[in-house]
CSV table of C-alpha atoms and ligand atoms in Angstrom, one decimal:
chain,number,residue,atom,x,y,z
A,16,UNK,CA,1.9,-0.4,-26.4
A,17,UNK,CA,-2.1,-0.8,-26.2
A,18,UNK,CA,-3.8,2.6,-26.4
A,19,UNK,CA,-6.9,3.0,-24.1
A,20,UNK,CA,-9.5,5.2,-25.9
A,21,UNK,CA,-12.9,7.3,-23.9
A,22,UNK,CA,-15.0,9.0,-26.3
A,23,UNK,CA,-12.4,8.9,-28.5
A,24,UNK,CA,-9.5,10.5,-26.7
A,25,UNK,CA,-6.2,8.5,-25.9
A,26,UNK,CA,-5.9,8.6,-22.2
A,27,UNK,CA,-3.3,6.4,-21.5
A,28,UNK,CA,-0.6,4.0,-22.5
A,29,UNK,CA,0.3,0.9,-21.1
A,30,UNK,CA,3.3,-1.0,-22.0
A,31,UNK,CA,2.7,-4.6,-23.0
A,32,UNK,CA,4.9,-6.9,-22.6
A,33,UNK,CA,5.3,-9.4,-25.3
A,34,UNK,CA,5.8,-12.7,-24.7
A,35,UNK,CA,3.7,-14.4,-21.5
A,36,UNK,CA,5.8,-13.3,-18.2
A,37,UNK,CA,4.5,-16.6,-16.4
A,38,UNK,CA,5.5,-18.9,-18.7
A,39,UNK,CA,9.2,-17.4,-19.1
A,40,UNK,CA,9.3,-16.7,-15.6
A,41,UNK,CA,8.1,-20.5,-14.6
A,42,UNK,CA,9.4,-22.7,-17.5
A,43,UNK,CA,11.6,-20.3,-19.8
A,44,UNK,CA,9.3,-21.1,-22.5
A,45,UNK,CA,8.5,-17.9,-25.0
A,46,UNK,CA,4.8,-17.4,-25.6
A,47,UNK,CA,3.9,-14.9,-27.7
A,48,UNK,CA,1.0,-12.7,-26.5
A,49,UNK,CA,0.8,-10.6,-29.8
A,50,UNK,CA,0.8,-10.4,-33.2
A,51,UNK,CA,1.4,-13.1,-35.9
A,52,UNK,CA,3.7,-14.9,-33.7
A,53,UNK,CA,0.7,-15.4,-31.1
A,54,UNK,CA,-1.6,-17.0,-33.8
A,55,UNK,CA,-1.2,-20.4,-33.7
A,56,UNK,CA,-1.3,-20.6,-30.1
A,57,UNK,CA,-4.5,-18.1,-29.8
A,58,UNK,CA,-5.8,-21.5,-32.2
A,59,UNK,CA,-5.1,-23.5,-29.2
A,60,UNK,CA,-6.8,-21.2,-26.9
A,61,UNK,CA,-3.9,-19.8,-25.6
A,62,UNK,CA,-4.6,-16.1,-25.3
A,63,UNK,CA,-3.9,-13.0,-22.5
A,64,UNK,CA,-5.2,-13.6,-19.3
A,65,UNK,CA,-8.0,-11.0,-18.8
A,66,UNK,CA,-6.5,-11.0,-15.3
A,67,UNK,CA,-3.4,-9.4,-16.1
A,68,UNK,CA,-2.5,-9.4,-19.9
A,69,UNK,CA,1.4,-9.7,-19.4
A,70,UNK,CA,0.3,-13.8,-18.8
A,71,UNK,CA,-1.5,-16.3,-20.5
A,72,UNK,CA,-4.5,-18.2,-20.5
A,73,UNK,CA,-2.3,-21.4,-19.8
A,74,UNK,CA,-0.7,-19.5,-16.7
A,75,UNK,CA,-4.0,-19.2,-15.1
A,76,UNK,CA,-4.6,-22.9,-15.3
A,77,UNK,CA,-1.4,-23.8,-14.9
A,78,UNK,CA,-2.1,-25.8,-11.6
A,79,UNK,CA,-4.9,-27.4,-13.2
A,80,UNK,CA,-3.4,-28.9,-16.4
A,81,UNK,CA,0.2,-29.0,-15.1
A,82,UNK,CA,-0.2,-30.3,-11.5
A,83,UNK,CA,-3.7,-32.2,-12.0
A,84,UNK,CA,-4.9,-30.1,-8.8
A,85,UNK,CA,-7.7,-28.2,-8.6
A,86,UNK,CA,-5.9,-25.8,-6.3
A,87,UNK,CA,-2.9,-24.6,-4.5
A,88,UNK,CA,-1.8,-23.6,-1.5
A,89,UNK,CA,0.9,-20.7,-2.1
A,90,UNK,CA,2.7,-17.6,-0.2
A,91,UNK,CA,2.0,-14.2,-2.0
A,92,UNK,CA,-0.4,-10.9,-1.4
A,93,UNK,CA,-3.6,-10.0,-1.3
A,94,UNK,CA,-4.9,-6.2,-2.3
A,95,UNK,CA,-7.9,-4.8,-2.0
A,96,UNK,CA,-8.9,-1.7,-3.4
A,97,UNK,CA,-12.6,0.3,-2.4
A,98,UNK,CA,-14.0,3.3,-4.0
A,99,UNK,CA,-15.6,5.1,-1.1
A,100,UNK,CA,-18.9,6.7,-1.2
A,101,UNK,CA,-19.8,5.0,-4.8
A,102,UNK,CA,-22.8,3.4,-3.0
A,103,UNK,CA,-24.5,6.9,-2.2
A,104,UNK,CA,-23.4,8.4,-5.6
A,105,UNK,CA,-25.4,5.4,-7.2
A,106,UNK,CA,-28.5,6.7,-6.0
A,107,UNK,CA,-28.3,10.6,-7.3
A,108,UNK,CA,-26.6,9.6,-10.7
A,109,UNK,CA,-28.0,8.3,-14.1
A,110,UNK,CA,-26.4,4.8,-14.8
A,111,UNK,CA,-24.2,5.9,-17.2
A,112,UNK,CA,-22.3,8.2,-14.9
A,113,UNK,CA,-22.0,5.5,-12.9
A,114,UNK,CA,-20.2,3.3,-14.9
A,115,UNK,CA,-18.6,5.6,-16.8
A,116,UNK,CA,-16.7,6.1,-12.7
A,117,UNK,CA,-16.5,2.8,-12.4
A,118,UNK,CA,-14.9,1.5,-15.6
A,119,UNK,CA,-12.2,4.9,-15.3
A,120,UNK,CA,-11.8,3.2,-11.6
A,121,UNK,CA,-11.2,-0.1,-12.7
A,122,UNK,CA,-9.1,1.3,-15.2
A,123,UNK,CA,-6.8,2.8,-13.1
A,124,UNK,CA,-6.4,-0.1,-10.6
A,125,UNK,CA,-5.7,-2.7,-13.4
A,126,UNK,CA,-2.4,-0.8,-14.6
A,127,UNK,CA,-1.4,-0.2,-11.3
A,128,UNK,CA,-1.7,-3.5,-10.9
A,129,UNK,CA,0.1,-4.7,-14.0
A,130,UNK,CA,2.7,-2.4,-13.3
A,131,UNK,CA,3.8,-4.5,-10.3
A,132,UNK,CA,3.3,-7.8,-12.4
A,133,UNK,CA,-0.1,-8.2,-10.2
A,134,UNK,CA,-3.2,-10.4,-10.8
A,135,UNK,CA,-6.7,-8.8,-11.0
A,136,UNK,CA,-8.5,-11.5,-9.4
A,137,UNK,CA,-11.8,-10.1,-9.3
A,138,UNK,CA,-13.7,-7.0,-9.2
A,139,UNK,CA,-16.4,-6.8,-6.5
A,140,UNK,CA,-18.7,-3.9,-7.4
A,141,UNK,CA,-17.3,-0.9,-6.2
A,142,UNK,CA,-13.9,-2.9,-5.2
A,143,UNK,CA,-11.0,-4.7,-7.2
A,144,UNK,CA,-9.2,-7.7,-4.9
A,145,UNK,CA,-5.6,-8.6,-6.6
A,146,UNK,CA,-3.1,-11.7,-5.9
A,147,UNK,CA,0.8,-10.7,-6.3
A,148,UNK,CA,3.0,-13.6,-6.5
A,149,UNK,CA,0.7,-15.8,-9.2
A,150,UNK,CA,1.3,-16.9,-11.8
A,151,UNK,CA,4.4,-14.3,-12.0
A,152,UNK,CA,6.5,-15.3,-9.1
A,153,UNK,CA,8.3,-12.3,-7.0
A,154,UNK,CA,10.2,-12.9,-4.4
A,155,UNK,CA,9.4,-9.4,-3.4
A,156,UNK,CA,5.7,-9.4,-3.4
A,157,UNK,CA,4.5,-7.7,-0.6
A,158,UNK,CA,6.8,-4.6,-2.1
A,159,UNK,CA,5.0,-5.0,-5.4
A,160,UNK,CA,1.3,-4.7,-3.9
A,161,UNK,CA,2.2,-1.6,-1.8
A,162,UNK,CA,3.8,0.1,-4.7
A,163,UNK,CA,0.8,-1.1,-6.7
A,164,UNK,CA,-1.5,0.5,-3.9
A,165,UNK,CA,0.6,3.8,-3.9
A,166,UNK,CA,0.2,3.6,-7.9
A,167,UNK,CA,-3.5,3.3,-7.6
A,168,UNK,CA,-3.6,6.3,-5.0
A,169,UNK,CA,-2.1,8.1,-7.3
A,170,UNK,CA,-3.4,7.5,-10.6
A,171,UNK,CA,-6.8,8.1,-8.9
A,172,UNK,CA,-6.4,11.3,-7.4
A,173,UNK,CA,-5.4,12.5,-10.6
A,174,UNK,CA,-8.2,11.0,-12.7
A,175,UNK,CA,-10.7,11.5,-9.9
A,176,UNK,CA,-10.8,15.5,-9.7
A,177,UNK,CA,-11.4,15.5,-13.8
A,178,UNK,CA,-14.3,13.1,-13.3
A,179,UNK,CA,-15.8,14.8,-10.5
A,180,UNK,CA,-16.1,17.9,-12.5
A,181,UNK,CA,-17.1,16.3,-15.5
A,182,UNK,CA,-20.1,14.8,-13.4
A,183,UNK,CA,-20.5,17.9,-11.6
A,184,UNK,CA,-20.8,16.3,-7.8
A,185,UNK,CA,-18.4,18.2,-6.0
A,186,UNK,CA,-19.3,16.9,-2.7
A,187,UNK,CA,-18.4,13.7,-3.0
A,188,UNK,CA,-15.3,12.1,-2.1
A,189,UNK,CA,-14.8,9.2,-4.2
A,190,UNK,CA,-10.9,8.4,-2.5
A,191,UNK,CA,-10.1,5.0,-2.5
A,192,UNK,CA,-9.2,2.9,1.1
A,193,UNK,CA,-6.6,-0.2,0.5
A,194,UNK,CA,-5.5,-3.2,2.4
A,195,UNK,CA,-3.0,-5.4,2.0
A,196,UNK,CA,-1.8,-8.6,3.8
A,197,UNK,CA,0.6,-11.7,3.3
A,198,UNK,CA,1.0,-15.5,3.7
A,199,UNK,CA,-0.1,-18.7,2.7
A,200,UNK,CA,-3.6,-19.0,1.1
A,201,UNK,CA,-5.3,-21.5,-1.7
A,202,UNK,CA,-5.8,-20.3,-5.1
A,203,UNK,CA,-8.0,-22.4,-7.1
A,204,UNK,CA,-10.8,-23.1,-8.9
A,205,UNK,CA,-14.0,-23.4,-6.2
A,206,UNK,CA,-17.8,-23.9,-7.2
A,207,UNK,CA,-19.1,-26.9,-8.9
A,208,UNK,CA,-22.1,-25.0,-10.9
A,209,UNK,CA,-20.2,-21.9,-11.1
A,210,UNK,CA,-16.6,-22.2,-11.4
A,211,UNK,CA,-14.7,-19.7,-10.2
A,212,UNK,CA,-10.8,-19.2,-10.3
A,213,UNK,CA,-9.7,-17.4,-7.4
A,214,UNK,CA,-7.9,-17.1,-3.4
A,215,UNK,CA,-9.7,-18.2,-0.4
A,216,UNK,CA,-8.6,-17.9,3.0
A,217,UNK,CA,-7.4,-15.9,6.5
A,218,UNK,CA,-4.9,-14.0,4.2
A,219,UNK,CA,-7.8,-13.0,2.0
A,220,UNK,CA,-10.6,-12.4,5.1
A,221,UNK,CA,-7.9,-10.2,6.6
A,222,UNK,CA,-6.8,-8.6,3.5
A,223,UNK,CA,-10.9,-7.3,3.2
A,224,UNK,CA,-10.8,-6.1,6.7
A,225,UNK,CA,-7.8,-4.3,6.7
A,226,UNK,CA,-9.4,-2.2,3.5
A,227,UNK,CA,-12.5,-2.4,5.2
A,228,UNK,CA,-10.4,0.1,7.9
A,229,UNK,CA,-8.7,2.5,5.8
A,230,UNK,CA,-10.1,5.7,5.2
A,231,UNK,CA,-10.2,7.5,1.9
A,232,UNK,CA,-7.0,7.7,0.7
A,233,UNK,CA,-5.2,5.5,3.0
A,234,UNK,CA,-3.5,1.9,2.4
A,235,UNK,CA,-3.9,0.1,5.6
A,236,UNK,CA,-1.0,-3.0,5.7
A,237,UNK,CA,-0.8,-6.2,8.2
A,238,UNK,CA,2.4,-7.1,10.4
A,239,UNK,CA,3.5,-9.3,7.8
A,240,UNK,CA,3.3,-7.0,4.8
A,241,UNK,CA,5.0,-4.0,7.0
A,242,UNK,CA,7.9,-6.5,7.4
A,243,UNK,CA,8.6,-8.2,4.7
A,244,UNK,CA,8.1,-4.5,2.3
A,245,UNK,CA,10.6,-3.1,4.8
A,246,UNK,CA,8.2,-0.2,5.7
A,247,UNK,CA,10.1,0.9,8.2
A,248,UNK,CA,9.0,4.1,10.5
A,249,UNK,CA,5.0,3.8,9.3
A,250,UNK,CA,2.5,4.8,11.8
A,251,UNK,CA,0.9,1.7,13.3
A,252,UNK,CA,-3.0,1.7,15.1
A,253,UNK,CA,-4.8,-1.1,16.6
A,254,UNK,CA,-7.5,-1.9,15.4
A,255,UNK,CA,-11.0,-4.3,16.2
A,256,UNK,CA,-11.5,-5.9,13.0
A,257,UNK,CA,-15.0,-8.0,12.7
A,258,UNK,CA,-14.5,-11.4,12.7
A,259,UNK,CA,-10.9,-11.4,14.4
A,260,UNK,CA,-11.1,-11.3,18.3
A,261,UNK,CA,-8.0,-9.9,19.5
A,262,UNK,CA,-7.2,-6.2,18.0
A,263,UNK,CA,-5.2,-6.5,14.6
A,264,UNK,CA,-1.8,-3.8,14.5
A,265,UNK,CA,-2.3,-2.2,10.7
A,266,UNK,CA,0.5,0.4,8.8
A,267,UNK,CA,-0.4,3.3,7.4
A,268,UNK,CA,1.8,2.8,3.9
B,23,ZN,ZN1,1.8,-18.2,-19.8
């Protein structure tokens, strides 16, 4: 269990798994993540993912040092996660509000996200992108992101309404929009000067969009995620998504 700790007060605990999920899951091999077990292979470098801390450093790169590729093409799910009217909250708050909101935000998404045996790819100012499906295989993972996305709903509504008050700017709104789509996409390591480990393609673009729709509160799902979650009886809307031509059907989760 791994406390987490603000101004010295426990607010939460999150179970840790440990040995590295990815490497079990793909090879049966027991890595330990923790402890004095997890020594000599922290000497090798081998450490938790900063990503998702339930798999290893090795996991990330797996496709690298395993497969000799620089990337792969795989099936899984793409979240992402906005906190809306951060950018105009930015402009009447000290700096330390500010990321005070965003580190409790970020906070929140990451355990949601490790709940459902997610990846934190990236975290995009006021937004968090996750890959479900890598390195921890799920045949299910389209389920896993939209339970991840009700989990972050969730978890911030209940954080949110403390930190509003705390900051004493009840006006603002500060929900969170979510999209979510499925299929194949690359995941890889891109950028010569900057190398950079993470998805790229129409999965991803339409992933963006799809959040990029949602209002505050809402978790905004593709076709393919609607299906393959079995979400069954959701409200559907077209909708004119920039960069796509013909209108996109998204599911209200
Ligand atoms: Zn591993």
């Amino acid at each position: 269990m791994l406390s987490l700790r603000i101004a010295g007060e426990e607010i939460m605990t999150v179970r840790r798994s440990r040995i590295c999920k990815g490497c079990w899951n793909q090879m049966h091999v027991p890595v330990p993540l923790h402890g004095v077990l997890s020594v000599p292979f922290r000497v090798f470098g081998i450490r938790p993912s900063r990503m998702n801390p339930n798999t290893c450093t090795v996991c990330e790169l797996m496709f690298t040092t395993v497969m000799k590729a620089r990337k792969i093409t795989i099936d899984a799910t793409v979240l992402f996660a906005d906190l809306r009217g951060y950018t105009n909250l930015s402009q009447s708050q000290s700096p330390d509000a500010i990321s005070g909101l965003l580190d409790a935000f970020y906070d929140e998404c990451a355990n949601a996200i490790w709940e459902s045996d997610g990846l934190l790819n990236k975290t995009i100012g006021d937004a968090v992108m996750a890959v479900f499906n890598f390195p921890i295989r799920q045949g299910d993972h389209a389920r896993q992101a939209v339970l991840a996305a009700r989990a972050i709903q969730e978890r911030w509504s209940a954080r949110r309404k403390t930190l509003v008050e705390g900051l004493g700017i009840a006006g603002a709104d500060l929900g969170v929009g979510v999209g979510i789509h499925s299929g194949e996409l690359s995941f890889g390591e891109f950028g010569r000067s900057h190398r950079d480990l993470t998805a790229i393609g129409t999965v991803v673009n339409l992933a963006s969009r799809a959040q990029t729709a949602a209002a505050a509160g809402e978790i905004l799902v593709t076709q393919a995620v609607y299906e393959r979650a079995e979400l069954a009886g959701s409200r559907a809307q077209e909708f004119q998504l920039k960069g796509f031509e013909t209108p996109t059907t998204l599911y209200a989760a």
